[in-house]
CSV table of C-alpha atoms and ligand atoms in Angstrom, one decimal:
chain,number,residue,atom,x,y,z
N,1,UNK,CA,0.0,0.0,0.0
N,2,UNK,CA,1.2,3.5,-0.8
N,3,UNK,CA,2.5,5.4,2.2
N,4,UNK,CA,-0.2,7.8,3.5
N,5,UNK,CA,0.0,11.5,2.7
N,6,UNK,CA,-1.6,12.3,6.1
N,7,UNK,CA,-2.8,10.6,9.2
N,8,UNK,CA,-5.5,11.9,11.5
N,9,UNK,CA,-5.6,10.4,15.0
N,10,UNK,CA,-8.1,10.7,17.8
N,11,UNK,CA,-8.9,8.9,21.0
N,12,UNK,CA,-12.6,9.1,19.9
N,13,UNK,CA,-13.0,8.4,16.2
N,14,UNK,CA,-16.7,7.8,15.3
N,15,UNK,CA,-16.5,4.6,13.1
N,16,UNK,CA,-19.4,2.6,11.7
N,17,UNK,CA,-19.0,0.0,14.5
N,18,UNK,CA,-18.5,2.4,17.4
N,19,UNK,CA,-16.4,5.1,18.9
N,20,UNK,CA,-12.8,4.2,19.7
N,21,UNK,CA,-9.1,5.3,19.4
N,22,UNK,CA,-8.0,5.1,15.8
N,23,UNK,CA,-5.7,6.6,13.1
N,24,UNK,CA,-7.1,7.3,9.7
N,25,UNK,CA,-4.7,7.0,6.9
N,26,UNK,CA,-5.3,9.2,3.9
N,27,UNK,CA,-4.0,8.4,0.4
N,28,UNK,CA,-5.0,10.4,-2.7
N,29,UNK,CA,-7.8,12.1,-0.9
N,30,UNK,CA,-9.4,8.8,0.3
N,31,UNK,CA,-9.3,6.8,3.4
N,32,UNK,CA,-6.8,4.0,2.8
N,33,UNK,CA,-7.0,2.4,6.2
N,34,UNK,CA,-8.4,2.8,9.7
N,35,UNK,CA,-5.8,1.5,12.0
N,36,UNK,CA,-4.9,1.5,15.7
N,37,UNK,CA,-4.0,4.9,17.2
N,38,UNK,CA,-0.2,4.1,17.3
N,39,UNK,CA,-0.1,2.4,13.9
N,40,UNK,CA,1.5,5.4,12.1
N,41,UNK,CA,4.3,4.9,9.6
N,42,UNK,CA,7.5,7.0,10.2
N,43,UNK,CA,7.8,10.3,8.5
N,44,UNK,CA,4.1,10.8,7.8
N,45,UNK,CA,2.5,14.1,8.9
N,46,UNK,CA,0.1,13.4,11.8
N,47,UNK,CA,-2.9,15.6,12.9
N,48,UNK,CA,-3.4,14.5,16.5
N,49,UNK,CA,-6.9,15.4,17.6
N,50,UNK,CA,-6.3,14.0,21.0
N,51,UNK,CA,-9.5,13.9,23.0
N,52,UNK,CA,-11.5,15.8,20.3
N,53,UNK,CA,-13.9,13.6,18.4
N,54,UNK,CA,-13.2,12.6,14.8
N,55,UNK,CA,-16.5,12.6,13.0
N,56,UNK,CA,-17.3,11.6,9.4
N,57,UNK,CA,-17.9,14.8,7.4
N,58,UNK,CA,-21.6,15.8,7.5
N,59,UNK,CA,-23.8,15.4,4.4
N,60,UNK,CA,-26.5,18.0,4.3
N,61,UNK,CA,-29.1,17.0,1.7
N,62,UNK,CA,-31.3,20.1,2.1
N,63,UNK,CA,-29.6,23.4,1.2
N,64,UNK,CA,-30.8,26.3,-0.9
N,65,UNK,CA,-27.8,28.2,-2.2
N,66,UNK,CA,-30.0,30.4,-4.5
N,67,UNK,CA,-27.3,30.8,-7.2
N,68,UNK,CA,-27.6,31.7,-10.0
N,69,UNK,CA,-30.3,34.2,-10.1
N,70,UNK,CA,-30.8,35.1,-6.4
N,71,UNK,CA,-27.1,35.3,-5.3
N,72,UNK,CA,-28.0,38.3,-3.1
N,73,UNK,CA,-29.8,35.7,-1.0
N,74,UNK,CA,-26.8,33.4,-0.5
N,75,UNK,CA,-24.5,32.0,-3.2
N,76,UNK,CA,-22.2,28.9,-3.5
N,77,UNK,CA,-19.1,30.7,-2.1
N,78,UNK,CA,-20.7,31.9,1.2
N,79,UNK,CA,-22.9,28.8,1.6
N,80,UNK,CA,-20.0,26.4,1.3
N,81,UNK,CA,-17.8,28.4,3.6
N,82,UNK,CA,-20.5,28.3,6.2
N,83,UNK,CA,-20.8,24.5,5.6
N,84,UNK,CA,-17.1,24.0,6.1
N,85,UNK,CA,-17.2,26.0,9.3
N,86,UNK,CA,-20.1,23.8,10.5
N,87,UNK,CA,-18.5,20.5,9.7
N,88,UNK,CA,-20.6,19.9,6.5
N,89,UNK,CA,-18.3,18.4,3.9
N,90,UNK,CA,-21.0,17.6,1.3
N,91,UNK,CA,-24.1,19.5,0.6
N,92,UNK,CA,-26.8,18.7,-1.9
N,93,UNK,CA,-28.4,21.8,-3.4
N,94,UNK,CA,-32.1,22.2,-3.9
N,95,UNK,CA,-33.5,22.8,-7.4
N,96,UNK,CA,-35.4,25.9,-6.5
N,97,UNK,CA,-34.8,29.5,-5.5
N,98,UNK,CA,-32.1,29.7,-8.1
N,99,UNK,CA,-33.1,31.2,-11.5
N,100,UNK,CA,-33.3,29.1,-13.6
N,101,UNK,CA,-34.7,26.4,-11.4
N,102,UNK,CA,-33.1,22.9,-12.0
N,103,UNK,CA,-36.1,21.5,-13.8
N,104,UNK,CA,-34.3,20.8,-17.1
N,105,UNK,CA,-30.7,20.0,-18.2
N,106,UNK,CA,-30.1,23.7,-19.2
N,107,UNK,CA,-30.9,24.7,-15.6
N,108,UNK,CA,-28.4,22.1,-14.2
N,109,UNK,CA,-25.7,23.4,-16.6
N,110,UNK,CA,-26.3,26.9,-15.4
N,111,UNK,CA,-26.0,25.8,-11.8
N,112,UNK,CA,-22.8,23.8,-12.5
N,113,UNK,CA,-21.3,26.9,-14.2
N,114,UNK,CA,-22.3,29.1,-11.3
N,115,UNK,CA,-20.8,26.7,-8.7
N,116,UNK,CA,-17.6,25.8,-10.5
N,117,UNK,CA,-14.5,27.0,-8.7
N,118,UNK,CA,-16.5,28.6,-5.9
N,119,UNK,CA,-17.2,25.7,-3.5
N,120,UNK,CA,-15.3,25.1,-0.3
N,121,UNK,CA,-16.9,21.7,0.2
N,122,UNK,CA,-18.3,19.1,-2.2
N,123,UNK,CA,-21.7,19.9,-3.8
N,124,UNK,CA,-24.3,17.7,-5.4
N,125,UNK,CA,-27.6,18.7,-7.0
N,126,UNK,CA,-31.3,17.7,-6.9
N,127,UNK,CA,-33.4,18.1,-9.9
N,128,UNK,CA,-37.0,19.3,-9.8
N,129,UNK,CA,-40.4,17.7,-10.6
N,130,UNK,CA,-42.8,20.5,-11.7
N,131,UNK,CA,-45.9,20.5,-13.8
N,132,UNK,CA,-45.1,19.6,-17.4
N,133,UNK,CA,-41.5,18.5,-17.1
N,134,UNK,CA,-41.9,14.7,-17.0
N,135,UNK,CA,-39.8,14.4,-20.3
N,136,UNK,CA,-36.9,16.2,-18.5
N,137,UNK,CA,-36.5,13.8,-15.7
N,138,UNK,CA,-34.5,11.1,-17.4
N,139,UNK,CA,-32.2,13.6,-19.1
N,140,UNK,CA,-31.6,15.3,-15.8
N,141,UNK,CA,-30.8,12.0,-14.1
N,142,UNK,CA,-28.4,11.1,-17.0
N,143,UNK,CA,-26.8,14.5,-16.6
N,144,UNK,CA,-26.0,13.7,-13.0
N,145,UNK,CA,-28.6,14.9,-10.5
N,146,UNK,CA,-28.8,12.7,-7.4
N,147,UNK,CA,-32.6,12.6,-7.3
N,148,UNK,CA,-35.6,14.9,-7.5
N,149,UNK,CA,-37.6,17.3,-5.3
N,150,UNK,CA,-41.2,18.4,-5.7
N,151,UNK,CA,-43.7,20.5,-3.7
N,152,UNK,CA,-47.3,19.5,-3.1
N,153,UNK,CA,-48.1,23.1,-2.0
N,154,UNK,CA,-47.0,26.4,-3.5
N,155,UNK,CA,-43.2,26.7,-3.2
N,156,UNK,CA,-43.0,30.4,-2.6
N,157,UNK,CA,-41.4,31.1,-6.0
N,158,UNK,CA,-43.2,31.4,-9.3
N,159,UNK,CA,-40.7,29.5,-11.4
N,160,UNK,CA,-41.1,26.3,-9.4
N,161,UNK,CA,-44.7,25.1,-9.6
N,162,UNK,CA,-46.2,22.5,-7.2
N,163,UNK,CA,-47.6,19.2,-8.3
N,164,UNK,CA,-50.7,17.2,-7.4
N,165,UNK,CA,-51.6,13.6,-7.7
N,166,UNK,CA,-52.1,13.8,-11.5
N,167,UNK,CA,-48.5,15.0,-12.1
N,168,UNK,CA,-47.1,12.6,-9.5
N,169,UNK,CA,-48.8,9.8,-11.4
N,170,UNK,CA,-46.7,10.8,-14.5
N,171,UNK,CA,-43.4,11.4,-12.7
N,172,UNK,CA,-43.3,8.5,-10.1
N,173,UNK,CA,-43.2,5.6,-12.6
N,174,UNK,CA,-40.3,7.3,-14.4
N,175,UNK,CA,-38.4,7.8,-11.1
N,176,UNK,CA,-39.1,4.3,-10.0
N,177,UNK,CA,-37.6,3.0,-13.2
N,178,UNK,CA,-34.5,5.1,-12.7
N,179,UNK,CA,-34.2,4.2,-9.1
N,180,UNK,CA,-34.2,7.9,-8.2
N,181,UNK,CA,-35.5,9.2,-4.9
N,182,UNK,CA,-38.3,11.7,-4.9
N,183,UNK,CA,-38.0,14.3,-2.1
N,184,UNK,CA,-41.3,15.9,-1.2
N,185,UNK,CA,-42.4,19.0,0.5
N,186,UNK,CA,-45.4,17.3,2.2
N,187,UNK,CA,-48.2,19.7,2.9
N,188,UNK,CA,-51.4,19.3,0.9
N,189,UNK,CA,-53.0,22.5,-0.4
N,190,UNK,CA,-56.6,21.4,0.4
N,191,UNK,CA,-55.9,21.6,4.2
N,192,UNK,CA,-54.0,24.9,3.7
N,193,UNK,CA,-56.9,26.4,1.7
N,194,UNK,CA,-59.4,25.4,4.5
N,195,UNK,CA,-57.1,27.1,7.0
N,196,UNK,CA,-56.7,30.2,4.9
N,197,UNK,CA,-60.4,30.7,4.8
N,198,UNK,CA,-60.5,30.9,8.6
N,199,UNK,CA,-57.8,33.6,8.8
N,200,UNK,CA,-59.9,36.7,7.8
N,201,UNK,CA,-59.2,39.4,10.4
N,202,UNK,CA,-56.5,37.4,12.2
N,203,UNK,CA,-53.6,39.2,13.9
N,204,UNK,CA,-50.9,38.8,11.3
N,205,UNK,CA,-48.2,39.5,13.9
N,206,UNK,CA,-49.3,36.7,16.2
N,207,UNK,CA,-47.4,33.4,15.9
N,208,UNK,CA,-50.7,31.6,16.5
N,209,UNK,CA,-51.9,32.9,13.1
N,210,UNK,CA,-49.0,31.3,11.3
N,211,UNK,CA,-49.6,28.0,13.1
N,212,UNK,CA,-53.3,28.1,12.1
N,213,UNK,CA,-52.3,28.8,8.5
N,214,UNK,CA,-50.2,25.6,8.3
N,215,UNK,CA,-52.1,23.0,10.3
N,216,UNK,CA,-50.7,19.5,10.9
N,217,UNK,CA,-53.5,18.0,8.8
N,218,UNK,CA,-51.7,19.4,5.8
N,219,UNK,CA,-48.7,17.2,6.6
N,220,UNK,CA,-50.8,14.2,7.5
N,221,UNK,CA,-52.9,14.3,4.3
N,222,UNK,CA,-49.8,14.7,2.2
N,223,UNK,CA,-48.1,11.7,3.8
N,224,UNK,CA,-51.3,9.7,3.2
N,225,UNK,CA,-51.2,10.5,-0.5
N,226,UNK,CA,-47.4,9.8,-0.8
N,227,UNK,CA,-47.7,6.4,1.0
N,228,UNK,CA,-50.5,5.4,-1.3
N,229,UNK,CA,-48.6,6.3,-4.5
N,230,UNK,CA,-45.4,4.8,-3.1
N,231,UNK,CA,-47.2,1.5,-2.6
N,232,UNK,CA,-48.6,1.7,-6.2
N,233,UNK,CA,-45.4,2.7,-8.0
N,234,UNK,CA,-42.5,1.6,-5.8
N,235,UNK,CA,-40.8,5.0,-6.1
N,236,UNK,CA,-38.4,5.9,-3.3
N,237,UNK,CA,-40.1,8.7,-1.4
N,238,UNK,CA,-38.4,11.0,1.0
N,239,UNK,CA,-40.4,13.3,3.2
N,240,UNK,CA,-38.4,16.5,3.8
N,241,UNK,CA,-38.6,18.6,6.9
N,242,UNK,CA,-41.2,16.8,9.0
N,243,UNK,CA,-42.5,19.3,11.6
N,244,UNK,CA,-45.5,17.5,13.0
N,245,UNK,CA,-45.7,14.3,15.0
N,246,UNK,CA,-49.1,13.6,13.6
N,247,UNK,CA,-47.9,11.7,10.4
N,248,UNK,CA,-45.5,9.5,12.4
N,249,UNK,CA,-47.8,6.5,12.9
N,250,UNK,CA,-48.6,6.5,9.1
N,251,UNK,CA,-44.9,6.6,8.3
N,252,UNK,CA,-44.1,3.8,10.8
N,253,UNK,CA,-46.8,1.6,9.2
N,254,UNK,CA,-45.5,2.3,5.7
N,255,UNK,CA,-42.0,1.4,6.7
N,256,UNK,CA,-43.1,-1.7,8.5
N,257,UNK,CA,-44.9,-2.7,5.3
N,258,UNK,CA,-41.5,-2.5,3.6
N,259,UNK,CA,-42.3,0.6,1.5
N,260,UNK,CA,-39.2,2.7,0.5
N,261,UNK,CA,-40.1,5.8,2.5
N,262,UNK,CA,-37.6,7.8,4.4
N,263,UNK,CA,-38.0,10.9,6.5
N,264,UNK,CA,-36.0,13.9,7.6
N,265,UNK,CA,-36.5,16.6,10.2
N,266,UNK,CA,-34.5,19.8,10.8
N,267,UNK,CA,-32.6,21.4,13.6
N,268,UNK,CA,-35.2,24.2,14.1
N,269,UNK,CA,-38.0,21.6,14.7
N,270,UNK,CA,-35.7,19.9,17.2
N,271,UNK,CA,-34.7,23.0,19.0
N,272,UNK,CA,-37.5,25.6,19.1
N,273,UNK,CA,-41.0,25.3,20.2
N,274,UNK,CA,-44.1,27.3,19.3
N,275,UNK,CA,-44.7,28.2,23.0
N,276,UNK,CA,-41.5,30.2,22.9
N,277,UNK,CA,-41.8,32.0,19.6
N,278,UNK,CA,-42.7,35.6,20.1
N,279,UNK,CA,-45.3,37.4,18.1
N,280,UNK,CA,-43.6,39.3,15.2
N,281,UNK,CA,-40.4,37.2,15.5
N,282,UNK,CA,-40.5,36.3,11.8
N,283,UNK,CA,-36.9,35.1,11.7
N,284,UNK,CA,-38.5,31.8,12.9
N,285,UNK,CA,-40.8,31.6,9.9
N,286,UNK,CA,-40.6,28.4,7.9
N,287,UNK,CA,-43.1,26.0,6.4
N,288,UNK,CA,-44.3,23.8,7.9
N,289,UNK,CA,-44.0,25.9,11.0
N,290,UNK,CA,-42.2,25.2,14.2
N,291,UNK,CA,-44.8,23.4,16.3
N,292,UNK,CA,-45.3,22.8,20.0
N,293,UNK,CA,-43.1,21.2,22.6
N,294,UNK,CA,-45.0,17.9,22.4
N,295,UNK,CA,-44.3,17.7,18.7
N,296,UNK,CA,-40.6,18.5,19.3
N,297,UNK,CA,-40.3,15.7,21.8
N,298,UNK,CA,-42.1,13.3,19.6
N,299,UNK,CA,-39.6,14.1,16.8
N,300,UNK,CA,-36.7,13.4,19.1
N,301,UNK,CA,-38.3,10.1,20.2
N,302,UNK,CA,-38.8,9.1,16.5
N,303,UNK,CA,-35.1,10.0,15.7
N,304,UNK,CA,-34.0,7.9,18.7
N,305,UNK,CA,-36.2,5.0,17.6
N,306,UNK,CA,-35.0,5.2,14.0
N,307,UNK,CA,-38.4,6.2,12.6
N,308,UNK,CA,-36.9,9.4,11.3
N,309,UNK,CA,-33.8,8.7,9.3
N,310,UNK,CA,-31.9,12.0,9.1
N,311,UNK,CA,-31.5,15.6,10.1
N,312,UNK,CA,-30.9,18.1,7.3
N,313,UNK,CA,-30.7,21.9,7.7
N,314,UNK,CA,-33.2,23.2,5.1
N,315,UNK,CA,-30.9,26.2,5.0
N,316,UNK,CA,-33.1,28.7,3.2
N,317,UNK,CA,-31.9,32.3,3.7
N,318,UNK,CA,-33.1,35.5,2.1
N,319,UNK,CA,-32.1,39.2,2.3
N,320,UNK,CA,-33.1,40.4,5.8
N,321,UNK,CA,-35.7,42.8,4.5
N,322,UNK,CA,-37.8,39.9,3.1
N,323,UNK,CA,-38.1,38.5,6.7
N,324,UNK,CA,-40.3,41.6,7.5
N,325,UNK,CA,-38.9,42.1,11.0
N,326,UNK,CA,-40.2,45.7,10.5
N,327,UNK,CA,-43.8,44.7,10.4
N,328,UNK,CA,-43.6,41.3,12.0
N,329,UNK,CA,-46.2,40.1,9.6
N,330,UNK,CA,-46.0,36.2,9.5
N,331,UNK,CA,-48.1,35.9,6.4
N,332,UNK,CA,-45.9,38.3,4.4
N,333,UNK,CA,-42.4,37.2,5.5
N,334,UNK,CA,-40.2,34.9,3.5
N,335,UNK,CA,-40.3,31.4,5.0
N,336,UNK,CA,-36.9,29.9,5.5
N,337,UNK,CA,-34.3,29.6,8.2
N,338,UNK,CA,-30.6,30.1,7.8
N,339,UNK,CA,-28.7,27.4,9.8
N,340,UNK,CA,-26.2,25.6,7.5
N,341,UNK,CA,-23.3,26.4,9.8
N,342,UNK,CA,-25.2,25.6,13.0
N,343,UNK,CA,-26.9,22.3,12.5
N,344,UNK,CA,-24.3,20.1,14.2
N,345,UNK,CA,-24.2,22.3,17.3
N,346,UNK,CA,-28.0,22.6,17.5
N,347,UNK,CA,-28.5,18.8,17.0
N,348,UNK,CA,-25.7,17.9,19.5
N,349,UNK,CA,-27.1,20.2,22.1
N,350,UNK,CA,-30.5,18.4,21.9
N,351,UNK,CA,-29.1,14.9,21.5
N,352,UNK,CA,-26.7,15.2,24.5
N,353,UNK,CA,-29.4,16.6,26.7
N,354,UNK,CA,-31.4,13.5,25.9
N,355,UNK,CA,-28.6,11.1,26.6
N,356,UNK,CA,-27.5,10.3,23.1
N,357,UNK,CA,-23.9,10.1,21.8
N,358,UNK,CA,-21.9,11.4,18.8
N,359,UNK,CA,-22.4,8.1,17.0
N,360,UNK,CA,-26.1,9.0,16.6
N,361,UNK,CA,-25.2,12.4,15.1
N,362,UNK,CA,-23.0,10.6,12.6
N,363,UNK,CA,-25.9,8.3,11.6
N,364,UNK,CA,-28.5,11.1,11.2
N,365,UNK,CA,-26.2,13.7,9.6
N,366,UNK,CA,-23.7,11.8,7.6
N,367,UNK,CA,-24.5,8.1,6.9
N,368,UNK,CA,-28.3,8.4,6.3
N,369,UNK,CA,-28.1,11.5,4.1
N,370,UNK,CA,-25.3,10.0,2.1
N,371,UNK,CA,-27.5,6.9,1.4
N,372,UNK,CA,-30.4,9.2,0.4
N,373,UNK,CA,-28.2,10.9,-2.2
N,374,UNK,CA,-26.7,7.6,-3.5
N,375,UNK,CA,-23.3,8.8,-2.3
N,376,UNK,CA,-22.6,6.0,0.3
N,377,UNK,CA,-19.7,4.5,-1.7
N,378,UNK,CA,-17.8,7.8,-1.2
N,379,UNK,CA,-19.4,9.7,1.7
N,380,UNK,CA,-21.0,9.1,5.1
N,381,UNK,CA,-18.5,7.1,7.1
N,382,UNK,CA,-14.9,6.9,8.3
N,383,UNK,CA,-14.1,3.6,6.4
N,384,UNK,CA,-11.6,2.4,3.9
N,385,UNK,CA,-12.4,3.5,0.4
N,386,UNK,CA,-14.5,6.5,1.3
N,387,UNK,CA,-13.4,10.1,0.7
N,388,UNK,CA,-11.3,11.5,3.6
N,389,UNK,CA,-14.1,13.9,4.7
N,390,UNK,CA,-13.4,14.4,8.3
N,391,UNK,CA,-14.3,16.8,11.1
N,392,UNK,CA,-12.2,17.5,14.2
N,393,UNK,CA,-14.9,18.4,16.7
N,394,UNK,CA,-14.9,19.2,20.4
N,395,UNK,CA,-18.2,17.9,21.9
N,396,UNK,CA,-17.4,19.7,25.1
N,397,UNK,CA,-16.7,23.1,23.5
N,398,UNK,CA,-19.3,25.6,22.7
N,399,UNK,CA,-20.6,27.5,19.7
N,400,UNK,CA,-21.7,31.1,20.3
N,401,UNK,CA,-24.0,32.4,17.6
N,402,UNK,CA,-22.9,36.0,16.9
N,403,UNK,CA,-23.2,37.8,13.6
N,404,UNK,CA,-19.4,38.0,13.2
N,405,UNK,CA,-18.9,34.2,13.5
N,406,UNK,CA,-21.5,33.3,10.8
N,407,UNK,CA,-20.3,32.8,7.3
N,408,UNK,CA,-23.7,32.8,5.6
N,409,UNK,CA,-24.2,35.8,3.4
N,410,UNK,CA,-26.8,37.2,5.9
N,411,UNK,CA,-26.4,36.7,9.6
N,412,UNK,CA,-30.1,36.9,10.3
N,413,UNK,CA,-31.1,33.7,12.1
N,414,UNK,CA,-33.4,32.7,14.9
N,415,UNK,CA,-30.3,31.1,16.6
N,416,UNK,CA,-28.7,34.6,17.1
N,417,UNK,CA,-27.4,35.1,20.6
N,418,UNK,CA,-27.6,31.4,21.4
N,419,UNK,CA,-24.9,29.2,22.9
N,420,UNK,CA,-24.8,25.6,21.8
N,421,UNK,CA,-22.8,22.6,22.8
N,422,UNK,CA,-19.8,21.4,20.7
N,423,UNK,CA,-17.4,23.3,18.5
N,424,UNK,CA,-15.9,22.4,15.0
N,425,UNK,CA,-12.1,22.8,15.2
N,426,UNK,CA,-11.2,21.7,11.7
N,427,UNK,CA,-12.8,20.3,8.6
N,428,UNK,CA,-11.2,18.1,5.9
N,429,UNK,CA,-12.6,17.5,2.4
N,430,UNK,CA,-10.9,14.6,0.5
N,431,UNK,CA,-7.9,15.0,2.8
N,432,UNK,CA,-7.5,18.8,2.4
N,433,UNK,CA,-8.0,20.9,5.5
N,434,UNK,CA,-10.5,23.5,4.2
N,435,UNK,CA,-11.3,25.0,7.6
N,436,UNK,CA,-9.2,25.4,10.7
N,437,UNK,CA,-10.4,27.4,13.7
N,438,UNK,CA,-12.0,30.3,11.8
N,439,UNK,CA,-9.6,30.3,8.8
N,440,UNK,CA,-10.4,28.9,5.3
N,441,UNK,CA,-8.3,27.4,2.6
N,442,UNK,CA,-8.0,30.3,0.2
N,443,UNK,CA,-8.6,28.2,-2.9
N,444,UNK,CA,-12.0,26.6,-2.8
N,445,UNK,CA,-11.3,22.8,-2.9
N,446,UNK,CA,-14.8,21.4,-3.2
N,447,UNK,CA,-15.8,19.2,-6.1
N,448,UNK,CA,-19.2,19.2,-7.9
N,449,UNK,CA,-20.7,15.8,-7.5
N,450,UNK,CA,-22.5,14.2,-10.4
N,451,UNK,CA,-23.9,10.7,-10.1
N,452,UNK,CA,-21.1,8.3,-10.6
N,453,UNK,CA,-22.5,6.7,-13.8
N,454,UNK,CA,-23.7,10.0,-15.2
O,501,ZN,ZN1,-36.2,23.6,1.5
């Protein structure tokens, strides 16, 4: 075997079979071997993390970078620097909020061009399923998207239309044949329309109004539809950003039946609770909304039990003015929470408080999302053959959320002023140290990830 270019060593390496002392040997950007902590050849540079934990790099499968077209909202350069600072070594970019949307091959090409040379971590791409683009799905897959995303309710941007059962009946057989996952924003418009009809005269600054506008039935009815269609077509279905506990029994039954349904939730649903959201505090606006404490605890229980597969950020920033902090109008504000840099700290704070260890984080935030995106041969674990994507992370450190420490384009986030457990010390992408205690590798080293056989 070639002599390693680099060895990273820790007394607490999070490996697929547990946490133990190990040395990770890197050759050509990949993990060549995982050996005992003292099994290091002479003359090879060693990064000794000591008591700090060595985590597999996080894979965040739900990120809106908004480039090209809405770069003033975020952009690949700032998003991927925030990712690196947060221990995220791979992100998968959503097909909407960029202009053009990634609903055809030309849209993917535009995005690849915008991202080239600007990314500090590896970046893959989801394609979009929108009304009328069934013929584009196979070409997008062959051009390298990792799967597809659709909305069952209005997405918030005109260029990315939502689909109903009729359009799903066209798209799902195609995706089943490709073996591509379909990620779904699961709220049904019928329940939202019923809710909207009851909002006349409501106080638009009251958080209760936003909760009433997006009731849990919208999530439950959407999951019912998806389970039914998944059973009929066999398409891999992934429910993004589950906020409500109400659909969990349905999802458990579908999975017990053997249907290929996976589920994610987000740091904001695991951390905040409706009872604590102030009226007018529209930096918390997202859809579906942050629900009550009982939902939050049920989401944690479902994660612990394995009924929710993964945690993704749904990082969806916008220029601060669009959050309407001036008026505090929940119905008017842009829905989306900026958190790409903070997901690990937020999830760890909650997991540790509930008695769970770093190996669970690695499952939810690295291994499971890598599988969703079909990247598990290269990403998602500290194991021979995988890319040397590694995070030196101090679980006993702390992350203070101050505007100056955030690398997102806009520091507006509901986490502002918070103190969270754990601190990222250094982040390695394919063996290159891209982030080290606040400093970045000047040349962006991230690759654009297309499907291996694309
Ligand atoms: Zn999203």
